[in-house]
Structure formats: structure tokens, C-alpha cells
Amino acid sequence: MNRNEFLKNFGFGTVALIAGESLLSSCMGGMDMGESVAPIVSDGEFINALRIPETISGTSTLIAQSVQDELLTGKRVGVQSYRNGILGPTFRVQKGSIVNIAFQNKMAEHSNVHWHGLVVPANMDGHPERMIMPNESFNFQFPINQQAGISWYHPHIHKLTGKQVMQGLAGLFIVESPEEKALNLPSGNYEIPLIIQDKRLNTDGSIKYNPTMMEVMSGYMGETVLVNGTTKPYLNVATRFYRFRVLNGSSARIYNLAMSNKTDFYVIGSDGGILPQPEKVKNLMLSSGERTDILIDFSTMKIGEQVYLTSETFSTMGTSQGADSFKIIDFIVKNQESDTFKMPTSLIPVAKITGSTKTRTFALTGDMMNMNGGMHKINGKVYDGNRIDETVSLGATETWEFDNSTGDEAHPMHIHGVEFQVVSRSGGRNVIFPQEKGWKDTVLVAPKEKVQVIMKFRQQGKFVFHCHNLEHGDDGMMLNFEVK
Ligand code: C2O
Ligand code: CU
Ligand code: CU
């Protein structure tokens, strides 16, 4: 939502804009409106070798702490972290195993860990009400009962989620399986995580998270795009296929991924699983919280050539998104290598969920009259930790419809405790996209769209569902449901 739309929605007609402006500032008590969208800084050489988070097993220690890191060369600053520098390690865990993660909070503020995409018992899910206070620890123990896919983890403290994720608390959690291994996808040095985030950096190189009123509405967008915590990243590649595990770990920014040379790439997985077959695409829209598993073929390139993964402009997500096109990472072809990988024609079948016994609809709205937070609502409600908004029977299969037909902002809607499949999208873009043809837990609901998802509830207890634009979520665009 841009400034003019804000003013209109706040109840001022276009003619009254000037008068509205001063009235608005007075009723907001001098609060800084700020600007909603800053242009991306994406000029200059991509000079920093991509950082690769270390890989750890499901039996590990995870420590949230404040550490020093260098996001801009030569400028050491404080960040929040699950390891030595920004972000966290990548878990690699086998389907069917039991994880045992000793978490310690060594930060000065409360936190917790949500395993986004993993279907875990409610008391392990990092519900916003379950806080882990400074100097406390918590043992996360749960079985991995789901197919191979890309999950991730991050704090989930109501009103602090955006800040803690932006300050550096996030990491990947990869589930592997024998079925997936049998596909012989590129692995080892040819399988690379890409955690894409935008941040606002102060001139001293520190992260600035201080959303204005406008940014609570549009979502917080930074001018610097980082991959795995690396600014201006490059990766040396060989002339062969690579597999990239891509997470949009940004607060609000939606990326329209494309190769700078306009070549095709292949989507092989959605958030939580491998697709039935590879899908060849030129563009892929990824909203905050979503993951995609992609293959890129560098085999026809020559030594010394380079190609960027970029984000192209788009106009389908409201006025606060998609204005910029920019580079994300530079791939530089360094080695000639022969590649034995052949693109399979089919991957892993995804059994369609059927037999829905109930449909629930959720109206997504932005209400600009409430200046003290709670501007974004689901079914007219703002998050209340003590209220159960929906009650679901354990084992039930249901269809949930997210209705953004009156909205003018994009909402990536995420449901905890389940994996869903996208059934339909009507209005707006009107299609189910390649990266949505498998297991999902977060789905982008653009302005004018109604999106239906189907899922089976197999975990008992209290969970949340919310918009994964983290400012919208922290603003209260989140409800509780209880499975019993
Ligand atoms: Cu990734 Cu409830 O969040
Ligand atoms: Cu989640
Ligand atoms: Cu939203």
C-alpha cells in the first residue's frame, strides 16, 4: 500500500490529500510515516564468495546469541545468530528419524524456535505463547514423519518475529529420504542452499529494523539483498547441473526469480516435498516463508562466463511490491566438468489429498483505521493468544479458503502443524503455479485472489496460522486453531 492509497483508505479522498496529510500527522502524534518502498542497491561487482552455512545432524545443540559479524566488508557489527555469524546451520535429517535439539537462549530477550514446514507436536512447534526466556534452555524432541523437503526454523515470538528474523535468526532444515536419494539429484558441492533476504543496513553496517507505520502496512523492505548472509554474493560453478535449495527468508519482499540470460530452470520441489515431475520455468514467484527446490544447468556455458539469478519486476502484488528488478547472486563458470546427471522425466508421486469434510473461509483485510496496530485482520480479528479461533477434529481433512478478493496487498498465508496442497486459485493470477504442485505450508494470496488449500490434521493441540509477511503477522494477522 503506498502513501496515497494509505490516505485514501484512511478515509481521505484524493482531493483531500493535502489536508489529510496534516490531519493524519496530528492524529498519529508525530509518528514517522516513512516511505514504504526503497529501491534496491544492486550496482557494482558481486565480490563476496557466497557463505555456505555448515550442516549439522538432528542431534545437535542450537544456541541463539548475539555475536559479531561483517555484513559489509570491514564493518563488524552485532547480529543475532544461531552460530558464529548471521543465520544458523542447516539441519540434514532422515525421514523416520527422531531429532533431539538442545536449544539455549543466550540472548538478552525472549525467543523460541518454530520448525516451519515440519509437522511436529504442538508443544514442540514454537507457538508464540511458548517463550524461552534469556538463559533458559529447551529440548526439542520430535520424530520426522514426512517426505523429503525443505523446511526452515526461526523464532516465533508475537511482535518480535520480524525483528529477530531480520537480525539474523533463521536456518534451513532439510529432510532427506531413500526415495529422494534414488533420484540421484546433484548433491555435495553441487547442492547449495540459498537463503534470500533483504535488509536495511545502517552506514556502520549494522541491521536497522525499525518499521514505520507505512512499513507495518506494506511490510518491511530493505535496500540490500543478501544470500546466506552474504552481500553481493558470487558462487563459482562448473559446467553442469546444480541443485539450489531456495528459501525466501525476507520479512515481506516477494522475489520474481529469473536467470539474467533468460534461460529456463527446473522446479523439482515445493516447500515440503519433491514434485511429481520437473517443471521447466523462466520465472518463479517466491514470497516470504516459501521455499523452492530448483535445478540450474550451467553445462552450455563457457569458462569465464557469468549469469545472475535475478528478481524481475511484477505488478500483480499491489503497489508496494515488484517495482525493482535486481541481481541476487552471480554465478561464475570456473571449471569444465562432465555431468552424468540426466533430468528424470518423473520424480516422486504426490498423492492428492481428497475427502474434505469441511470448508472454512478466511477473509484477509487491511483496516487502516486502527493506528495502534492490528491493521491487518483475518475474518475481522486481530491475534489474541488466549482465544481459540477455530476448532478442528483430529484426523479431519478440510479445505481452507483464503479470500483476498477485496484486498490490495499480497499475503503469504502459512498454516502450522500441517502440510497442505493447493486446490485452486480464482481471481487475480487464476492459476496454480509449478512450484505449488506439491507439498506446501505457505501460499501466496495476491490481491483479488481466493486460494483454496486442502490438508489433513494429524497433530493435536493449539497451533497458529498467519500471514508470513512478518510485519503483518506481528501486527496481528494471525489466528489460533486447536485440533482435538
Ligand atoms: Cu515461518 Cu509461523 O512461521
Ligand atoms: Cu510455520
Ligand atoms: Cu499479509
Coordinates of C-alpha atoms and ligand atoms in Angstrom, one line a residue:
M1 CA 0.0 0.0 0.0
N2 CA 1.5 3.3 -1.0
R3 CA 1.2 6.6 0.8
N4 CA -1.7 7.8 -1.3
E5 CA -3.6 4.6 -1.0
F6 CA -3.0 4.7 2.7
L7 CA -4.5 8.1 2.9
K8 CA -7.4 7.1 0.8
N9 CA -8.0 4.0 2.8
F10 CA -7.8 6.0 6.0
G11 CA -10.8 7.9 4.7
F12 CA -9.4 10.8 2.7
G13 CA -10.4 11.2 -0.9
T14 CA -7.7 12.1 -3.4
V15 CA -8.9 15.8 -3.3
A16 CA -8.4 15.9 0.4
L17 CA -4.9 14.5 0.3
I18 CA -3.1 17.7 1.3
A19 CA -5.5 18.4 4.2
G20 CA -5.5 14.7 5.0
E21 CA -1.7 14.7 5.3
S22 CA -1.6 17.2 8.2
L23 CA -4.7 15.7 9.9
L24 CA -3.0 12.3 9.6
S25 CA 0.2 13.5 11.1
S26 CA -1.6 15.2 14.0
C27 CA -3.7 12.2 14.8
M28 CA -0.6 10.0 14.7
G29 CA 1.1 12.1 17.2
G30 CA 4.1 12.9 15.0
M31 CA 4.8 9.2 14.3
D32 CA 7.2 8.9 11.4
M33 CA 5.3 7.6 8.4
G34 CA 8.5 6.9 6.5
E35 CA 8.5 5.6 2.9
S36 CA 7.2 2.2 2.1
V37 CA 9.5 1.1 -0.7
A38 CA 13.1 1.9 -1.1
P39 CA 15.0 1.0 -4.2
I40 CA 17.3 -2.0 -4.1
V41 CA 21.0 -1.3 -4.1
S42 CA 22.3 -3.7 -6.7
D43 CA 25.1 -1.9 -8.5
G44 CA 28.7 -2.8 -8.6
E45 CA 30.6 -6.1 -8.7
F46 CA 29.5 -9.1 -6.8
I47 CA 32.7 -9.6 -4.9
N48 CA 31.9 -11.7 -1.9
A49 CA 32.1 -15.5 -2.0
L50 CA 28.7 -17.0 -1.1
R51 CA 28.8 -18.2 2.5
I52 CA 27.6 -21.7 3.0
P53 CA 26.1 -22.5 6.4
E54 CA 27.5 -25.6 8.0
T55 CA 25.5 -28.8 8.0
I56 CA 24.5 -30.4 11.3
S57 CA 22.6 -33.5 12.2
G58 CA 19.3 -33.9 14.1
T59 CA 21.1 -34.5 17.4
S60 CA 22.7 -31.1 18.0
T61 CA 22.9 -28.0 20.1
L62 CA 21.4 -24.8 18.9
I63 CA 22.3 -21.5 20.6
A64 CA 20.6 -18.2 20.0
Q65 CA 23.0 -15.5 20.8
S66 CA 24.3 -12.1 19.9
V67 CA 27.5 -12.3 18.0
Q68 CA 29.7 -10.1 15.8
D69 CA 29.6 -10.4 12.1
E70 CA 30.7 -8.4 9.0
L71 CA 27.9 -7.9 6.6
L72 CA 29.7 -5.1 4.8
T73 CA 33.4 -5.6 4.4
G74 CA 35.5 -4.2 7.2
K75 CA 32.5 -3.3 9.4
R76 CA 32.0 -5.6 12.3
V77 CA 28.5 -5.3 13.9
G78 CA 26.3 -7.1 16.3
V79 CA 23.8 -9.6 14.9
Q80 CA 21.5 -12.3 16.3
S81 CA 22.6 -15.7 15.4
Y82 CA 22.4 -19.5 15.9
R83 CA 26.1 -19.9 15.3
N84 CA 29.3 -17.8 14.9
G85 CA 27.9 -15.4 12.3
I86 CA 24.5 -14.4 11.0
L87 CA 21.8 -17.1 10.4
G88 CA 22.0 -20.8 11.6
P89 CA 23.4 -24.1 10.4
T90 CA 21.5 -26.3 8.0
F91 CA 20.0 -29.4 9.6
R92 CA 20.0 -32.6 7.5
V93 CA 17.8 -35.2 8.9
Q94 CA 16.5 -38.5 7.6
K95 CA 12.8 -39.1 7.2
G96 CA 11.7 -41.5 10.0
S97 CA 14.4 -40.4 12.5
I98 CA 13.9 -38.6 15.8
V99 CA 15.6 -35.3 16.3
N100 CA 17.0 -34.1 19.6
I101 CA 17.9 -30.5 19.6
A102 CA 19.2 -28.8 22.8
F103 CA 18.2 -25.1 22.4
Q104 CA 19.7 -22.4 24.6
N105 CA 18.7 -18.8 24.6
K106 CA 21.8 -16.8 25.4
M107 CA 20.3 -13.5 24.1
A108 CA 19.0 -10.7 26.3
E109 CA 15.4 -11.1 25.1
H110 CA 13.0 -14.0 25.0
S111 CA 12.8 -16.2 21.9
N112 CA 11.7 -19.7 20.8
V113 CA 12.1 -21.9 17.8
H114 CA 9.4 -22.7 15.2
W115 CA 10.1 -25.5 12.8
H116 CA 8.4 -24.0 9.7
G117 CA 7.3 -26.9 7.5
L118 CA 7.8 -29.7 9.9
V119 CA 4.7 -31.4 11.3
V120 CA 5.6 -31.7 15.0
P121 CA 3.6 -32.0 18.2
A122 CA 2.1 -28.7 19.3
N123 CA 4.4 -28.4 22.4
M124 CA 7.4 -28.5 20.0
D125 CA 6.1 -26.1 17.4
G126 CA 7.3 -22.8 18.9
H127 CA 3.8 -21.5 19.4
P128 CA 4.1 -17.7 20.2
E129 CA 2.8 -18.4 23.7
R130 CA 5.7 -20.7 24.4
M131 CA 8.6 -18.4 25.2
I132 CA 12.1 -19.4 26.1
M133 CA 13.4 -16.7 28.4
P134 CA 17.0 -15.4 28.4
N135 CA 19.4 -18.0 29.9
E136 CA 16.7 -20.7 29.6
S137 CA 17.1 -23.8 27.5
F138 CA 14.6 -26.2 26.0
N139 CA 15.0 -29.6 24.5
F140 CA 13.2 -30.1 21.2
Q141 CA 12.5 -33.7 20.5
F142 CA 10.2 -34.9 17.8
P143 CA 10.0 -37.6 15.0
I144 CA 10.4 -36.7 11.4
N145 CA 7.2 -38.2 9.8
Q146 CA 7.2 -36.6 6.4
Q147 CA 8.7 -36.8 3.0
A148 CA 12.0 -35.2 1.9
G149 CA 11.7 -31.5 1.5
I150 CA 13.0 -28.1 2.6
S151 CA 11.8 -26.8 5.9
W152 CA 13.3 -24.0 8.0
Y153 CA 13.4 -22.6 11.5
H154 CA 13.1 -19.2 13.1
P155 CA 11.8 -17.5 16.2
H156 CA 8.1 -17.1 16.6
I157 CA 7.5 -14.5 19.4
H158 CA 4.5 -12.4 18.7
K159 CA 5.5 -8.8 17.8
L160 CA 9.2 -9.8 17.8
T161 CA 9.3 -12.4 14.9
G162 CA 10.1 -9.8 12.2
K163 CA 12.8 -8.2 14.3
Q164 CA 14.6 -11.4 15.3
V165 CA 14.4 -13.0 11.8
M166 CA 15.7 -9.7 10.3
Q167 CA 18.6 -9.6 12.9
G168 CA 19.7 -13.0 11.7
L169 CA 17.8 -15.8 13.4
A170 CA 16.9 -18.3 10.6
G171 CA 18.2 -21.5 9.1
L172 CA 17.3 -24.4 6.9
F173 CA 16.1 -27.8 7.9
I174 CA 16.4 -30.4 5.1
V175 CA 14.6 -33.7 5.3
E176 CA 16.1 -36.5 3.2
S177 CA 14.7 -39.9 2.2
P178 CA 15.7 -43.0 0.3
E179 CA 13.1 -42.2 -2.4
E180 CA 14.7 -38.8 -2.9
K181 CA 18.3 -40.3 -2.9
A182 CA 17.3 -42.7 -5.6
L183 CA 16.7 -39.7 -7.9
N184 CA 20.4 -39.0 -7.9
L185 CA 19.9 -35.3 -7.9
P186 CA 23.1 -33.1 -7.8
S187 CA 24.5 -33.3 -4.2
G188 CA 27.5 -32.4 -2.2
N189 CA 29.3 -29.4 -3.6
Y190 CA 26.6 -29.2 -6.3
E191 CA 23.7 -28.8 -3.9
I192 CA 23.6 -25.3 -2.5
P193 CA 21.3 -23.5 0.0
L194 CA 20.2 -20.0 -1.0
I195 CA 18.6 -18.1 1.8
I196 CA 17.5 -14.8 0.2
Q197 CA 16.8 -11.9 2.5
D198 CA 16.7 -8.1 2.1
K199 CA 17.9 -5.9 4.9
R200 CA 18.2 -2.3 5.7
L201 CA 21.8 -1.6 6.7
N202 CA 23.0 1.5 8.6
T203 CA 26.1 3.1 7.3
D204 CA 28.1 1.4 10.0
G205 CA 27.0 -1.9 8.5
S206 CA 24.5 -2.8 11.3
I207 CA 21.0 -4.1 10.6
K208 CA 18.3 -1.5 11.1
Y209 CA 14.9 -2.9 12.0
N210 CA 12.6 -0.1 12.9
P211 CA 9.5 -0.4 10.8
T212 CA 7.5 2.8 10.3
M213 CA 3.7 2.9 10.2
M214 CA 3.9 2.6 6.4
E215 CA 6.1 -0.5 6.7
V216 CA 3.8 -2.2 9.1
M217 CA 1.3 -1.8 6.3
S218 CA 3.4 -2.8 3.3
G219 CA 5.9 -5.0 5.1
Y220 CA 9.5 -4.1 5.8
M221 CA 11.7 -4.0 2.8
G222 CA 15.5 -3.4 2.9
E223 CA 17.7 -2.0 0.2
T224 CA 20.3 -4.7 0.4
V225 CA 19.8 -8.2 -0.8
L226 CA 21.8 -10.9 0.9
V227 CA 22.1 -14.6 0.2
N228 CA 23.1 -16.8 3.2
G229 CA 24.1 -13.5 4.9
T230 CA 26.4 -12.5 2.1
T231 CA 26.1 -9.1 0.4
K232 CA 26.9 -9.0 -3.3
P233 CA 27.5 -12.8 -3.4
Y234 CA 29.1 -14.9 -6.1
L235 CA 29.4 -18.6 -6.5
N236 CA 32.0 -20.4 -8.7
V237 CA 30.3 -23.1 -10.6
A238 CA 31.2 -25.9 -13.0
T239 CA 29.7 -26.7 -16.4
R240 CA 26.9 -29.0 -15.0
F241 CA 23.6 -29.1 -13.2
Y242 CA 23.3 -27.7 -9.7
R243 CA 20.6 -28.1 -7.2
F244 CA 19.6 -25.0 -5.2
R245 CA 17.5 -25.1 -2.0
V246 CA 16.0 -21.7 -2.1
L247 CA 14.3 -20.0 0.9
N248 CA 12.7 -16.6 0.8
G249 CA 13.7 -15.6 4.4
S250 CA 12.7 -12.0 4.0
S251 CA 10.2 -10.2 6.1
A252 CA 8.0 -9.1 3.3
R253 CA 9.7 -8.9 0.0
I254 CA 8.5 -11.1 -2.8
Y255 CA 11.0 -12.2 -5.5
N256 CA 10.2 -13.0 -9.1
L257 CA 13.2 -15.3 -9.7
A258 CA 14.7 -15.5 -13.2
M259 CA 18.1 -16.0 -14.8
S260 CA 19.7 -12.9 -16.2
N261 CA 20.2 -14.6 -19.6
K262 CA 16.6 -15.6 -19.7
T263 CA 17.3 -19.3 -19.8
D264 CA 15.0 -21.9 -18.3
F265 CA 15.5 -23.6 -15.0
Y266 CA 13.7 -26.5 -13.4
V267 CA 11.5 -26.6 -10.4
I268 CA 11.7 -30.0 -8.7
G269 CA 10.3 -29.3 -5.3
S270 CA 7.8 -27.1 -3.4
D271 CA 8.0 -26.1 0.3
G272 CA 7.8 -29.5 1.8
G273 CA 8.4 -32.1 -0.9
I274 CA 9.6 -33.2 -4.3
L275 CA 7.2 -32.6 -7.2
P276 CA 5.7 -35.4 -9.3
Q277 CA 7.8 -34.2 -12.3
P278 CA 10.3 -31.5 -13.1
E279 CA 8.7 -28.2 -14.2
K280 CA 10.6 -26.1 -16.7
V281 CA 10.1 -22.3 -15.9
K282 CA 11.6 -18.9 -16.8
N283 CA 10.2 -17.2 -13.7
L284 CA 9.2 -18.2 -10.3
M285 CA 7.5 -16.0 -7.7
L286 CA 8.6 -16.7 -4.1
S287 CA 7.0 -15.0 -1.2
S288 CA 8.3 -14.7 2.4
G289 CA 8.4 -18.1 4.1
E290 CA 8.1 -20.1 0.8
R291 CA 10.8 -22.5 -0.4
T292 CA 11.6 -23.9 -3.8
D293 CA 13.9 -26.7 -4.9
I294 CA 15.4 -25.8 -8.3
L295 CA 17.9 -27.2 -10.8
I296 CA 20.0 -24.9 -13.0
D297 CA 22.0 -26.2 -15.9
F298 CA 25.4 -24.4 -16.5
S299 CA 26.6 -27.1 -18.9
T300 CA 26.2 -25.0 -22.1
M301 CA 28.2 -22.1 -20.6
K302 CA 31.9 -21.3 -21.2
I303 CA 34.6 -20.9 -18.7
G304 CA 34.7 -17.3 -17.5
E305 CA 31.1 -16.6 -18.4
Q306 CA 28.7 -15.5 -15.7
V307 CA 25.0 -15.4 -15.2
Y308 CA 22.9 -13.9 -12.4
L309 CA 19.9 -15.1 -10.5
T310 CA 17.8 -12.0 -10.6
S311 CA 14.4 -10.8 -9.5
E312 CA 12.3 -9.2 -12.2
T313 CA 9.6 -6.6 -11.8
F314 CA 6.0 -7.6 -11.4
S315 CA 2.7 -5.8 -11.0
T316 CA 0.4 -8.4 -9.5
M317 CA 1.1 -7.9 -5.8
G318 CA -0.1 -4.4 -5.1
T319 CA 1.9 -1.2 -5.4
S320 CA 4.4 -1.9 -2.6
Q321 CA 6.0 -4.9 -4.3
G322 CA 7.7 -5.6 -7.6
A323 CA 8.9 -2.1 -8.7
D324 CA 12.6 -3.1 -8.9
S325 CA 14.5 -5.6 -10.9
F326 CA 17.8 -6.5 -9.3
K327 CA 20.6 -9.1 -9.2
I328 CA 20.6 -11.6 -6.3
I329 CA 23.7 -13.7 -6.9
D330 CA 26.4 -14.0 -9.6
F331 CA 27.2 -17.5 -10.9
I332 CA 30.7 -17.6 -12.4
V333 CA 31.6 -20.6 -14.5
K334 CA 35.1 -21.7 -13.4
N335 CA 35.5 -25.3 -14.2
Q336 CA 34.8 -27.6 -17.1
E337 CA 33.3 -30.8 -15.7
S338 CA 31.4 -33.6 -17.3
D339 CA 28.0 -34.3 -15.8
T340 CA 26.3 -37.6 -15.6
F341 CA 23.1 -36.2 -14.3
K342 CA 20.1 -36.7 -16.6
M343 CA 16.9 -34.8 -15.9
P344 CA 14.4 -37.5 -14.8
T345 CA 11.0 -37.4 -16.5
S346 CA 9.2 -38.2 -13.3
L347 CA 10.2 -37.5 -9.7
I348 CA 8.2 -38.6 -6.6
P349 CA 4.4 -39.1 -6.9
V350 CA 2.3 -36.8 -4.7
A351 CA -0.9 -38.5 -3.7
K352 CA -3.8 -36.0 -4.0
I353 CA -5.5 -35.3 -0.7
T354 CA -9.2 -35.9 -1.1
G355 CA -12.3 -36.3 1.1
S356 CA -12.5 -32.8 2.6
T357 CA -15.4 -32.7 5.1
K358 CA -15.5 -29.0 5.8
T359 CA -14.6 -25.7 4.2
R360 CA -13.6 -22.7 6.2
T361 CA -13.2 -19.3 4.7
F362 CA -10.8 -16.6 5.9
A363 CA -11.3 -13.0 4.7
L364 CA -7.9 -11.2 4.6
T365 CA -8.4 -7.5 5.1
G366 CA -6.4 -4.4 5.8
D367 CA -8.2 -1.9 8.1
M368 CA -6.4 1.4 8.2
M369 CA -8.5 3.0 10.9
N370 CA -6.6 1.3 13.7
M371 CA -3.4 3.2 14.2
N372 CA -2.2 1.3 17.3
G373 CA -1.5 -1.9 15.5
G374 CA -4.0 -4.5 14.4
M375 CA -4.4 -3.0 10.9
H376 CA -4.4 -6.4 9.2
K377 CA -7.1 -8.9 10.1
I378 CA -8.3 -12.4 9.4
N379 CA -12.1 -12.6 9.5
G380 CA -12.1 -9.2 11.1
K381 CA -10.0 -10.4 14.0
V382 CA -6.5 -9.5 15.3
Y383 CA -4.4 -12.1 17.1
D384 CA -5.2 -12.9 20.7
G385 CA -3.0 -15.6 22.2
N386 CA -5.8 -16.6 24.6
R387 CA -8.5 -17.1 22.1
I388 CA -9.1 -20.2 20.1
D389 CA -10.5 -19.1 16.7
E390 CA -11.1 -22.4 15.0
T391 CA -11.5 -25.9 16.4
V392 CA -10.7 -28.8 14.2
S393 CA -11.2 -32.6 14.8
L394 CA -8.1 -34.6 15.0
G395 CA -7.7 -36.6 11.7
A396 CA -10.1 -34.4 9.8
T397 CA -9.5 -33.4 6.2
E398 CA -10.5 -29.8 5.5
T399 CA -10.4 -27.1 2.8
W400 CA -9.4 -23.7 3.9
E401 CA -10.0 -20.7 1.6
F402 CA -8.0 -17.5 1.9
D403 CA -10.1 -14.7 0.4
N404 CA -8.1 -11.6 -0.6
S405 CA -10.7 -10.6 -3.1
T406 CA -11.2 -7.1 -1.6
G407 CA -7.6 -6.6 -0.7
D408 CA -4.8 -4.7 -2.4
E409 CA -1.8 -6.3 -0.7
A410 CA -0.2 -9.7 -1.1
H411 CA -0.5 -12.1 1.9
P412 CA 1.7 -15.3 2.0
M413 CA -0.6 -17.4 4.2
H414 CA 1.1 -20.1 6.4
I415 CA -0.5 -22.8 8.5
H416 CA 1.4 -24.6 11.3
G417 CA 1.1 -28.2 12.1
V418 CA 0.0 -29.4 8.7
E419 CA 1.2 -29.8 5.1
F420 CA -1.3 -28.8 2.5
Q421 CA -1.9 -29.0 -1.2
V422 CA -3.1 -26.0 -3.3
V423 CA -6.5 -26.9 -4.7
S424 CA -7.4 -23.8 -6.6
R425 CA -6.7 -20.1 -7.1
S426 CA -9.5 -18.0 -8.6
G427 CA -9.4 -14.3 -9.4
G428 CA -6.0 -12.5 -9.7
R429 CA -3.4 -14.7 -11.4
N430 CA -6.0 -17.5 -11.6
V431 CA -3.6 -20.5 -11.9
I432 CA -1.7 -23.0 -9.7
F433 CA 2.0 -22.4 -10.4
P434 CA 4.6 -25.1 -11.0
Q435 CA 6.1 -24.6 -7.5
E436 CA 2.7 -25.1 -6.0
K437 CA 2.1 -28.6 -7.4
G438 CA 3.4 -30.4 -4.4
W439 CA 3.5 -30.2 -0.6
K440 CA 3.1 -26.7 0.7
D441 CA 2.7 -24.9 4.0
T442 CA 2.8 -21.3 2.8
V443 CA 0.8 -20.0 -0.2
L444 CA 0.9 -16.6 -1.8
V445 CA -2.5 -15.0 -1.9
A446 CA -2.2 -12.0 -4.2
P447 CA -4.7 -9.1 -4.3
K448 CA -8.1 -10.1 -5.8
E449 CA -7.4 -13.8 -5.3
K450 CA -9.2 -16.6 -3.5
V451 CA -6.9 -19.6 -2.8
Q452 CA -8.1 -22.9 -1.5
V453 CA -5.8 -25.5 0.2
I454 CA -6.6 -28.9 1.5
M455 CA -5.0 -30.7 4.4
K456 CA -5.3 -33.4 7.0
F457 CA -4.9 -32.5 10.6
R458 CA -2.7 -35.1 12.2
Q459 CA -1.3 -33.2 15.2
Q460 CA -3.3 -32.5 18.3
G461 CA -3.2 -29.2 20.1
K462 CA -3.0 -25.5 19.7
F463 CA -1.3 -24.0 16.6
V464 CA -1.3 -20.7 14.7
F465 CA -1.9 -19.7 11.1
H466 CA -0.9 -16.3 9.9
C467 CA 0.4 -14.1 7.1
H468 CA 4.2 -14.7 6.7
N469 CA 4.7 -11.0 5.8
L470 CA 6.3 -10.8 9.2
E471 CA 5.2 -7.2 9.8
H472 CA 1.6 -8.3 9.0
G473 CA 2.0 -11.3 11.3
D474 CA 3.5 -9.2 14.1
D475 CA 0.7 -6.6 13.6
G476 CA -1.8 -9.4 14.5
M477 CA -2.6 -11.1 11.2
M478 CA -2.6 -14.4 12.9
L479 CA -5.2 -16.7 14.5
N480 CA -5.1 -19.8 16.7
F481 CA -6.7 -23.1 15.8
E482 CA -7.0 -26.1 18.1
V483 CA -7.0 -29.7 16.9
K484 CA -8.8 -32.1 19.3
Ligands
C2O1 CU1 7.7 -19.4 9.4 CU2 4.5 -19.3 11.8 O1 6.1 -19.2 10.6
CU2 CU 5.5 -22.4 10.3
CU3 CU -0.1 -10.1 4.9

